[in-house]
CSV table of C-alpha atoms in Angstrom, one decimal:
chain,number,residue,atom,x,y,z
A,1,UNK,CA,0.2,0.2,-0.3
A,2,UNK,CA,1.4,3.5,-1.2
A,3,UNK,CA,0.9,5.9,1.6
A,4,UNK,CA,1.7,9.2,1.1
A,5,UNK,CA,3.1,11.2,4.1
A,6,UNK,CA,2.7,14.6,5.7
A,7,UNK,CA,5.5,16.6,4.7
A,8,UNK,CA,7.0,17.2,8.0
A,9,UNK,CA,10.2,18.4,9.1
A,10,UNK,CA,13.0,15.7,10.6
A,11,UNK,CA,13.5,15.9,14.5
A,12,UNK,CA,16.2,13.9,16.0
A,13,UNK,CA,15.7,12.0,19.2
A,14,UNK,CA,18.9,10.6,19.9
A,15,UNK,CA,20.1,7.7,17.8
A,16,UNK,CA,16.5,8.3,15.8
A,17,UNK,CA,15.1,10.9,13.8
A,18,UNK,CA,11.0,11.0,13.3
A,19,UNK,CA,9.1,12.9,10.3
A,20,UNK,CA,10.8,13.8,6.6
A,21,UNK,CA,9.4,10.7,5.6
A,22,UNK,CA,11.6,8.5,8.2
A,23,UNK,CA,10.0,5.4,9.5
A,24,UNK,CA,7.4,5.5,12.1
A,25,UNK,CA,8.5,5.0,15.9
A,26,UNK,CA,7.0,2.9,18.1
A,27,UNK,CA,7.4,4.2,22.1
A,28,UNK,CA,6.0,2.9,25.3
A,29,UNK,CA,6.7,3.9,29.1
A,30,UNK,CA,8.3,2.1,32.0
A,31,UNK,CA,5.9,0.9,34.5
A,32,UNK,CA,8.1,0.5,37.2
A,33,UNK,CA,9.0,2.9,39.9
A,34,UNK,CA,11.9,5.4,38.5
A,35,UNK,CA,13.6,5.4,41.4
A,36,UNK,CA,13.6,2.0,41.8
A,37,UNK,CA,17.0,2.1,39.5
A,38,UNK,CA,17.8,-1.7,38.7
A,39,UNK,CA,14.1,-2.6,37.9
A,40,UNK,CA,13.8,0.6,35.4
A,41,UNK,CA,16.4,-0.1,33.6
A,42,UNK,CA,15.7,-3.3,33.1
A,43,UNK,CA,12.0,-2.9,31.7
A,44,UNK,CA,14.0,0.2,29.6
A,45,UNK,CA,15.7,-2.4,28.3
A,46,UNK,CA,12.9,-4.9,27.3
A,47,UNK,CA,11.4,-2.3,25.6
A,48,UNK,CA,13.9,-1.5,24.1
A,49,UNK,CA,14.9,-4.7,22.7
A,50,UNK,CA,11.6,-5.5,21.4
A,51,UNK,CA,11.6,-2.3,19.3
A,52,UNK,CA,11.0,0.8,20.7
A,53,UNK,CA,12.7,4.0,19.2
A,54,UNK,CA,11.5,6.1,22.3
A,55,UNK,CA,11.6,4.9,26.2
A,56,UNK,CA,9.3,7.5,28.2
A,57,UNK,CA,9.9,7.5,31.8
A,58,UNK,CA,7.5,9.3,34.7
A,59,UNK,CA,9.7,12.0,36.6
A,60,UNK,CA,7.5,13.3,39.6
A,61,UNK,CA,10.0,14.3,42.1
A,62,UNK,CA,13.4,15.6,42.6
A,63,UNK,CA,14.3,12.2,44.6
A,64,UNK,CA,12.9,10.7,40.5
A,65,UNK,CA,15.1,13.1,38.7
A,66,UNK,CA,18.4,12.1,40.7
A,67,UNK,CA,17.8,8.4,39.9
A,68,UNK,CA,17.4,9.6,35.8
A,69,UNK,CA,21.4,9.5,35.9
A,70,UNK,CA,21.9,5.6,37.1
A,71,UNK,CA,18.8,4.7,34.4
A,72,UNK,CA,20.9,6.8,31.9
A,73,UNK,CA,24.5,4.7,32.5
A,74,UNK,CA,22.2,1.8,32.7
A,75,UNK,CA,20.5,1.3,29.1
A,76,UNK,CA,21.0,2.5,25.8
A,77,UNK,CA,17.2,3.4,24.8
A,78,UNK,CA,16.3,6.6,23.5
A,79,UNK,CA,14.6,8.1,26.7
A,80,UNK,CA,12.2,11.0,27.6
A,81,UNK,CA,10.8,12.3,30.5
A,82,UNK,CA,7.1,13.8,31.3
A,83,UNK,CA,6.9,16.7,33.3
A,84,UNK,CA,4.0,16.3,34.4
A,85,UNK,CA,3.1,19.8,37.0
A,86,UNK,CA,6.9,20.7,37.8
A,87,UNK,CA,8.2,22.5,34.8
A,88,UNK,CA,11.0,23.2,36.9
A,89,UNK,CA,12.3,19.6,36.7
A,90,UNK,CA,13.8,20.4,33.4
A,91,UNK,CA,16.5,21.5,34.3
A,92,UNK,CA,17.0,18.6,36.3
A,93,UNK,CA,16.6,16.0,33.7
A,94,UNK,CA,17.7,17.2,30.7
A,95,UNK,CA,20.9,16.4,30.8
A,96,UNK,CA,20.0,12.6,31.0
A,97,UNK,CA,17.4,12.4,28.2
A,98,UNK,CA,16.5,13.0,24.5
A,99,UNK,CA,13.0,13.9,24.5
A,100,UNK,CA,11.2,16.4,27.5
A,101,UNK,CA,6.9,16.1,27.1
A,102,UNK,CA,5.4,19.1,28.9
A,103,UNK,CA,1.8,19.7,29.1
A,104,UNK,CA,0.4,22.7,28.1
A,105,UNK,CA,-2.7,22.4,30.8
A,106,UNK,CA,-0.1,20.7,33.4
A,107,UNK,CA,1.7,24.4,33.1
A,108,UNK,CA,-0.8,25.6,35.8
A,109,UNK,CA,0.0,23.9,38.9
A,110,UNK,CA,3.3,25.4,40.3
A,111,UNK,CA,4.0,29.2,40.3
A,112,UNK,CA,0.5,30.4,39.2
A,113,UNK,CA,1.7,34.0,39.3
A,114,UNK,CA,4.2,33.4,36.7
A,115,UNK,CA,3.0,33.4,32.6
A,116,UNK,CA,3.1,30.1,30.6
A,117,UNK,CA,4.9,31.9,28.3
A,118,UNK,CA,8.0,31.5,30.9
A,119,UNK,CA,7.7,28.4,31.9
A,120,UNK,CA,7.6,27.0,28.0
A,121,UNK,CA,11.2,29.2,27.9
A,122,UNK,CA,12.6,27.7,30.6
A,123,UNK,CA,11.9,24.1,29.3
A,124,UNK,CA,13.3,25.3,25.7
A,125,UNK,CA,16.3,26.5,27.2
A,126,UNK,CA,17.0,23.5,28.9
A,127,UNK,CA,16.2,21.2,26.0
A,128,UNK,CA,18.6,23.5,24.1
A,129,UNK,CA,21.7,23.4,26.4
A,130,UNK,CA,21.2,19.4,26.3
A,131,UNK,CA,20.9,18.4,22.9
A,132,UNK,CA,16.6,17.3,23.7
A,133,UNK,CA,13.7,17.2,21.8
A,134,UNK,CA,10.4,18.5,22.8
A,135,UNK,CA,6.8,16.6,23.0
A,136,UNK,CA,3.9,19.6,23.0
A,137,UNK,CA,1.5,17.1,24.8
A,138,UNK,CA,-2.0,18.1,24.7
A,139,UNK,CA,-4.3,15.6,26.4
A,140,UNK,CA,-8.3,15.5,26.6
A,141,UNK,CA,-8.6,15.6,30.2
A,142,UNK,CA,-6.2,18.4,30.9
A,143,UNK,CA,-6.8,21.4,28.4
A,144,UNK,CA,-5.5,24.8,29.1
A,145,UNK,CA,-8.0,25.9,31.4
A,146,UNK,CA,-8.1,29.5,29.7
A,147,UNK,CA,-9.1,28.0,26.4
A,148,UNK,CA,-11.4,25.9,27.5
A,149,UNK,CA,-13.0,28.4,29.0
A,150,UNK,CA,-13.9,30.0,24.9
A,151,UNK,CA,-15.4,27.5,23.7
A,152,UNK,CA,-18.8,25.5,24.2
A,153,UNK,CA,-18.7,22.9,26.8
A,154,UNK,CA,-19.4,20.3,24.0
A,155,UNK,CA,-16.5,21.3,21.9
A,156,UNK,CA,-13.5,18.9,23.4
A,157,UNK,CA,-11.8,19.3,20.7
A,158,UNK,CA,-11.1,23.3,19.5
A,159,UNK,CA,-9.7,24.1,23.1
A,160,UNK,CA,-6.8,21.0,22.3
A,161,UNK,CA,-6.3,22.2,18.9
A,162,UNK,CA,-5.7,25.8,19.7
A,163,UNK,CA,-3.3,25.2,22.5
A,164,UNK,CA,-1.5,23.0,20.8
A,165,UNK,CA,-1.7,25.9,18.1
A,166,UNK,CA,-0.6,28.4,20.5
A,167,UNK,CA,2.3,26.8,22.0
A,168,UNK,CA,3.8,25.9,18.7
A,169,UNK,CA,3.4,29.4,17.5
A,170,UNK,CA,5.5,30.5,20.8
A,171,UNK,CA,8.0,27.8,20.7
A,172,UNK,CA,9.0,28.7,16.8
A,173,UNK,CA,9.3,32.6,17.9
A,174,UNK,CA,12.0,31.5,20.6
A,175,UNK,CA,13.4,29.8,17.3
A,176,UNK,CA,13.5,26.4,18.6
A,177,UNK,CA,12.3,23.6,15.7
A,178,UNK,CA,12.9,20.4,16.9
A,179,UNK,CA,9.4,19.5,18.7
A,180,UNK,CA,6.7,17.5,17.8
A,181,UNK,CA,3.1,17.6,18.9
A,182,UNK,CA,0.3,15.1,20.4
A,183,UNK,CA,-2.8,15.5,20.8
A,184,UNK,CA,-4.8,12.7,22.5
A,185,UNK,CA,-8.2,11.7,23.7
A,186,UNK,CA,-9.9,8.2,24.6
A,187,UNK,CA,-12.6,8.5,21.8
A,188,UNK,CA,-10.6,7.4,18.9
A,189,UNK,CA,-13.1,9.2,16.6
A,190,UNK,CA,-11.8,12.3,18.0
A,191,UNK,CA,-8.1,11.2,17.9
A,192,UNK,CA,-8.8,11.4,14.1
A,193,UNK,CA,-10.2,14.6,13.7
A,194,UNK,CA,-8.4,16.6,16.1
A,195,UNK,CA,-4.8,15.5,14.6
A,196,UNK,CA,-6.3,15.8,10.6
A,197,UNK,CA,-7.5,19.4,11.7
A,198,UNK,CA,-3.8,20.0,13.0
A,199,UNK,CA,-1.8,17.9,10.7
A,200,UNK,CA,-3.9,20.3,8.0
A,201,UNK,CA,-3.1,24.0,9.8
A,202,UNK,CA,0.6,22.4,10.6
A,203,UNK,CA,1.6,19.7,8.2
A,204,UNK,CA,5.7,20.9,9.1
A,205,UNK,CA,5.3,20.1,12.5
A,206,UNK,CA,5.5,15.7,13.5
A,207,UNK,CA,2.8,14.1,15.3
A,208,UNK,CA,2.8,11.8,17.6
A,209,UNK,CA,-0.1,9.2,17.8
A,210,UNK,CA,-2.1,7.6,20.7
A,211,UNK,CA,-5.0,6.8,22.2
A,212,UNK,CA,-5.1,7.8,25.8
A,213,UNK,CA,-5.9,5.6,28.1
A,214,UNK,CA,-7.1,3.0,25.6
A,215,UNK,CA,-7.4,0.0,28.2
A,216,UNK,CA,-7.0,-3.4,28.3
A,217,UNK,CA,-6.3,-6.0,24.9
A,218,UNK,CA,-7.9,-6.6,22.8
A,219,UNK,CA,-10.2,-3.5,23.4
A,220,UNK,CA,-8.2,-1.0,23.4
A,221,UNK,CA,-5.5,-2.6,20.5
A,222,UNK,CA,-8.9,-2.3,18.4
A,223,UNK,CA,-9.5,1.3,19.6
A,224,UNK,CA,-6.3,2.3,18.7
A,225,UNK,CA,-6.2,0.7,15.5
A,226,UNK,CA,-9.5,2.5,14.4
A,227,UNK,CA,-7.4,5.8,15.3
A,228,UNK,CA,-4.2,4.7,13.7
A,229,UNK,CA,-5.8,3.0,10.2
A,230,UNK,CA,-6.9,6.7,9.4
A,231,UNK,CA,-4.2,8.9,10.2
A,232,UNK,CA,-1.5,6.9,9.6
A,233,UNK,CA,-3.6,5.8,6.3
A,234,UNK,CA,-4.2,9.3,5.3
A,235,UNK,CA,0.0,10.4,5.9
A,236,UNK,CA,-0.4,11.2,9.6
A,237,UNK,CA,1.8,10.2,12.3
A,238,UNK,CA,5.3,9.8,12.7
A,239,UNK,CA,5.6,8.0,16.3
A,240,UNK,CA,3.0,5.7,17.7
A,241,UNK,CA,2.3,4.4,21.5
A,242,UNK,CA,-0.4,2.2,21.6
A,243,UNK,CA,-1.5,2.9,25.2
A,244,UNK,CA,-2.2,-0.3,27.3
A,245,UNK,CA,-3.5,-1.5,30.6
A,246,UNK,CA,-0.5,-4.2,31.7
A,247,UNK,CA,1.0,-5.9,34.3
A,248,UNK,CA,4.2,-4.6,34.4
A,249,UNK,CA,6.0,-7.2,32.7
A,250,UNK,CA,4.2,-6.9,29.7
A,251,UNK,CA,4.7,-3.7,29.0
A,252,UNK,CA,6.7,-4.2,26.0
A,253,UNK,CA,3.8,-5.6,24.3
A,254,UNK,CA,2.8,-2.3,23.6
A,255,UNK,CA,5.5,-1.9,21.1
A,256,UNK,CA,4.4,-5.3,19.3
A,257,UNK,CA,1.2,-4.0,19.1
A,258,UNK,CA,2.2,-0.6,17.6
A,259,UNK,CA,4.6,-2.3,15.1
A,260,UNK,CA,1.8,-4.6,14.5
A,261,UNK,CA,-0.6,-1.7,13.4
A,262,UNK,CA,1.7,0.0,11.3
A,263,UNK,CA,2.7,-3.1,9.4
A,264,UNK,CA,-0.9,-4.1,8.5
A,265,UNK,CA,-1.7,-0.3,7.8
A,266,UNK,CA,1.3,-1.0,4.9
A,267,UNK,CA,0.3,-4.2,3.7
A,268,UNK,CA,-3.3,-2.6,3.1
A,269,UNK,CA,-5.2,-4.9,6.1
A,270,UNK,CA,-7.2,-2.2,7.5
A,271,UNK,CA,-10.1,-2.2,9.5
A,272,UNK,CA,-11.5,1.1,10.2
A,273,UNK,CA,-14.9,0.5,8.5
A,274,UNK,CA,-15.7,-0.7,12.0
A,275,UNK,CA,-17.4,1.3,14.5
A,276,UNK,CA,-16.3,0.6,17.9
A,277,UNK,CA,-18.7,0.1,20.7
A,278,UNK,CA,-21.3,2.5,19.3
A,279,UNK,CA,-24.0,2.5,22.0
A,280,UNK,CA,-22.4,-0.4,24.2
A,281,UNK,CA,-20.5,-0.5,27.3
A,282,UNK,CA,-17.2,1.6,27.1
A,283,UNK,CA,-14.4,1.1,29.7
A,284,UNK,CA,-10.8,3.0,29.5
A,285,UNK,CA,-8.4,3.1,31.7
A,286,UNK,CA,-5.4,4.5,31.9
A,287,UNK,CA,-1.8,2.6,30.7
A,288,UNK,CA,-0.1,1.6,33.7
A,289,UNK,CA,2.8,3.4,34.9
A,290,UNK,CA,5.4,4.0,37.0
A,291,UNK,CA,2.8,6.8,38.5
A,292,UNK,CA,0.2,4.0,39.5
A,293,UNK,CA,0.4,4.1,43.9
A,294,UNK,CA,-0.9,0.5,44.0
A,295,UNK,CA,-0.1,-1.9,40.9
A,296,UNK,CA,-3.7,-3.2,42.2
A,297,UNK,CA,-4.9,-0.9,39.8
A,298,UNK,CA,-3.9,-3.4,37.1
A,299,UNK,CA,-5.9,-6.1,38.6
A,300,UNK,CA,-9.1,-3.9,39.5
A,301,UNK,CA,-9.2,-2.6,36.1
A,302,UNK,CA,-9.1,-6.0,34.9
A,303,UNK,CA,-12.1,-7.3,37.5
A,304,UNK,CA,-13.9,-3.8,36.7
A,305,UNK,CA,-14.4,-5.2,32.9
A,306,UNK,CA,-15.7,-8.6,34.1
A,307,UNK,CA,-18.1,-7.2,36.9
A,308,UNK,CA,-19.7,-4.8,34.7
A,309,UNK,CA,-20.5,-7.2,32.0
A,310,UNK,CA,-24.2,-7.8,32.3
A,311,UNK,CA,-23.9,-4.1,31.4
A,312,UNK,CA,-22.5,-4.4,28.3
A,313,UNK,CA,-25.7,-3.3,26.0
A,314,UNK,CA,-25.8,0.3,27.9
A,315,UNK,CA,-24.6,3.5,26.5
A,316,UNK,CA,-22.6,3.7,29.7
A,317,UNK,CA,-18.9,4.9,30.1
A,318,UNK,CA,-16.5,4.1,33.4
A,319,UNK,CA,-13.7,5.4,33.5
A,320,UNK,CA,-10.4,3.3,35.4
A,321,UNK,CA,-7.6,5.8,36.3
A,322,UNK,CA,-4.3,4.5,38.2
A,323,UNK,CA,-2.9,7.8,40.0
A,324,UNK,CA,-3.5,11.6,41.1
A,325,UNK,CA,-2.1,13.0,38.1
A,326,UNK,CA,-4.4,11.9,35.6
A,327,UNK,CA,-7.5,10.4,37.8
A,328,UNK,CA,-9.2,13.5,39.1
A,329,UNK,CA,-9.6,15.2,35.7
A,330,UNK,CA,-9.7,12.9,33.2
A,331,UNK,CA,-12.3,10.6,35.4
A,332,UNK,CA,-14.7,14.0,34.4
A,333,UNK,CA,-16.6,13.2,31.7
A,334,UNK,CA,-16.9,9.7,32.3
A,335,UNK,CA,-20.7,8.4,33.7
A,336,UNK,CA,-18.7,6.5,36.5
A,337,UNK,CA,-15.3,7.1,37.4
A,338,UNK,CA,-12.9,4.9,39.6
A,339,UNK,CA,-9.3,7.0,40.6
A,340,UNK,CA,-6.8,4.9,42.4
A,341,UNK,CA,-4.7,6.0,45.0
A,342,UNK,CA,-2.1,4.3,47.7
A,343,UNK,CA,-5.2,2.5,49.7
A,344,UNK,CA,-8.2,3.8,48.1
A,345,UNK,CA,-10.0,4.0,45.2
A,346,UNK,CA,-12.1,7.1,44.7
A,347,UNK,CA,-15.7,6.6,43.1
A,348,UNK,CA,-16.8,9.7,40.9
A,349,UNK,CA,-20.4,10.1,39.0
A,350,UNK,CA,-19.2,12.5,36.3
A,351,UNK,CA,-17.3,15.5,38.3
A,352,UNK,CA,-19.2,14.4,41.5
A,353,UNK,CA,-16.9,12.7,44.1
A,354,UNK,CA,-18.9,9.5,45.7
A,355,UNK,CA,-16.4,8.8,48.2
A,356,UNK,CA,-12.9,6.8,48.9
A,357,UNK,CA,-13.2,3.1,49.4
A,358,UNK,CA,-11.0,0.2,50.0
A,359,UNK,CA,-9.7,-2.1,46.9
A,360,UNK,CA,-11.7,-4.8,48.8
A,361,UNK,CA,-15.0,-2.6,48.8
A,362,UNK,CA,-14.8,-0.4,45.5
A,363,UNK,CA,-16.7,-3.2,43.4
A,364,UNK,CA,-19.5,-3.2,45.5
A,365,UNK,CA,-19.7,-0.1,45.1
A,366,UNK,CA,-19.6,0.6,41.7
A,367,UNK,CA,-21.7,-2.3,40.9
A,368,UNK,CA,-24.5,-0.4,42.9
A,369,UNK,CA,-23.9,3.2,41.2
A,370,UNK,CA,-23.7,1.1,38.0
A,371,UNK,CA,-27.2,-0.6,38.6
A,372,UNK,CA,-28.9,3.3,39.8
A,373,UNK,CA,-27.4,4.6,36.4
A,374,UNK,CA,-29.0,1.7,34.4
A,375,UNK,CA,-32.3,2.0,35.9
A,376,UNK,CA,-32.4,5.5,35.6
A,377,UNK,CA,-31.6,5.0,31.8
A,378,UNK,CA,-34.0,3.3,31.6
A,379,UNK,CA,-36.7,5.4,33.2
A,380,UNK,CA,-36.0,7.7,30.9
A,381,UNK,CA,-36.2,5.1,27.3
A,382,UNK,CA,-39.7,4.2,28.7
A,383,UNK,CA,-41.3,7.8,29.3
């Protein structure tokens, strides 16, 4: 199958170059605790050996940043880090990584009186000094609040797009062009639309593709495949990740899934005529990573999938999130949301908190709320 790739510029990330018609790179993220350097090195190497072009590591603290020096010495993987809320960590991680990802929506959490432009300028300065690429990563659940306020609440796509375009324009003004952009949503249709619109507006900027919180296999792979087929098939996309909820030893399977989808698309084996889960139960769960505060989250996500089988015909979304970073905001749009802490699981109905429950209690609580929701939907349909 001949695919005419978008004419993006080349961006080097360590030993690989993406964009400018280079092969699409597949990446994944370690799920070990970053400060457990032996385990993180072992997993980074396992992911690299499976074929990853980039391996991402979560850094949430000064101790995590300090661990990177050891990790860097222990793996030849091209390393990326996610700054999360603390933009100042860029100074501490840049000497040891090949790419830094920042989220425009997270720039408001520290030093709130400082303009976001100053924070981005600091990140870019560190990247330039230490030979790092940048990813501007926009997520549906953590969009720049100033952008969300300008648009209808039902329009989740335009705020993401405008945030990405604004940051590209600002980074361009700093004379830095070694960056890529990602625009992720848990709905494949939204991923397709927002990336198509961005690629039309900025065909020069390489795109990293992914469906955030895709969930468990096989559903998570199917959701991702639907988005990738429609984007890569049109020449859009330069790096990819299949974000799956998996136990730690199985994280390299994300690389297998991503490469398999790419190979299928180029071989003409596409299935994007399929509508995934239209009008039925939709369970989204974030990919297991080192930010997960209790590894029981992965088992809980699987248990939720089994327990809710009886509700599969209902148009209901349940989100299961593994940490405090993504949990609170990225469960707001679900009918029922669970975000997992070290000892308790926070249960929500839309944006409304319903309480925190032990891991041994949460399934019963979830079933009660799910039954209430089903009764309301049934009554509404019959009225």
